Amino acid sequence: MTELNEKQRQKLRRECFGYATQDALVLEEETLETNVCLADASRDEARRYLDDLGLGDLAGTRAR
């Protein structure tokens, strides 16, 4: 392998950092989407549970 000069190293660093940053943003977005899905599922389950107990109307969370 040939040795890189400083300009090539800097370019490579910027490219690698850019890819790493982009990957991190995609992962963060996917994580947020997953968390939203889990929160929605938990909320819906909580509503069903309150409805099963007959408390859905009292809590204002009547399941749809």
XYZ file of C-alpha atoms in Angstrom:
64
model
C 0.000 0.000 0.000
C 1.288 3.439 -0.828
C 1.726 6.050 1.817
C -0.852 8.838 1.818
C 0.185 12.451 1.811
C -1.399 14.861 4.294
C -3.995 16.159 1.818
C -5.115 12.601 1.025
C -5.282 11.765 4.738
C -7.447 14.795 5.441
C -9.782 13.922 2.569
C -10.050 10.338 3.782
C -10.719 11.491 7.358
C -13.496 13.834 6.172
C -15.085 11.093 4.076
C -14.911 8.527 6.875
C -16.253 11.014 9.405
C -19.064 11.903 7.013
C -20.046 8.269 6.575
C -19.856 7.620 10.299
C -21.974 10.702 10.991
C -24.507 9.684 8.360
C -24.690 6.141 9.759
C -25.168 7.518 13.267
C -28.004 9.780 12.099
C -29.733 6.893 10.327
C -29.358 4.723 13.426
C -30.694 7.519 15.636
C -33.678 7.994 13.318
C -34.415 4.261 13.333
C -34.122 4.197 17.120
C -36.541 7.114 17.454
C -39.021 5.404 15.130
C -38.767 2.229 17.192
C -39.284 4.160 20.421
C -42.359 5.889 18.993
C -43.797 2.526 17.910
C -43.155 1.069 21.365
C -44.719 4.099 23.056
C -47.794 3.847 20.824
C -48.135 0.142 21.570
C -47.724 0.726 25.322
C -50.302 3.530 25.277
C -52.788 1.363 23.384
C -52.201 -1.540 25.756
C -52.692 0.746 28.764
C -55.968 1.992 27.286
C -57.200 -1.569 26.758
C -56.184 -2.476 30.315
C -58.098 0.496 31.748
C -61.091 -0.399 29.614
C -60.936 -3.989 30.906
C -61.033 -2.623 34.449
C -63.970 -0.389 33.557
C -61.863 2.734 34.129
C -61.448 3.862 30.537
C -64.118 6.556 30.792
C -62.842 7.815 34.134
C -59.292 8.181 32.852
C -60.436 9.761 29.597
C -58.518 7.131 27.664
C -61.324 5.043 26.239
C -59.822 2.666 23.659
C -60.884 3.254 20.102
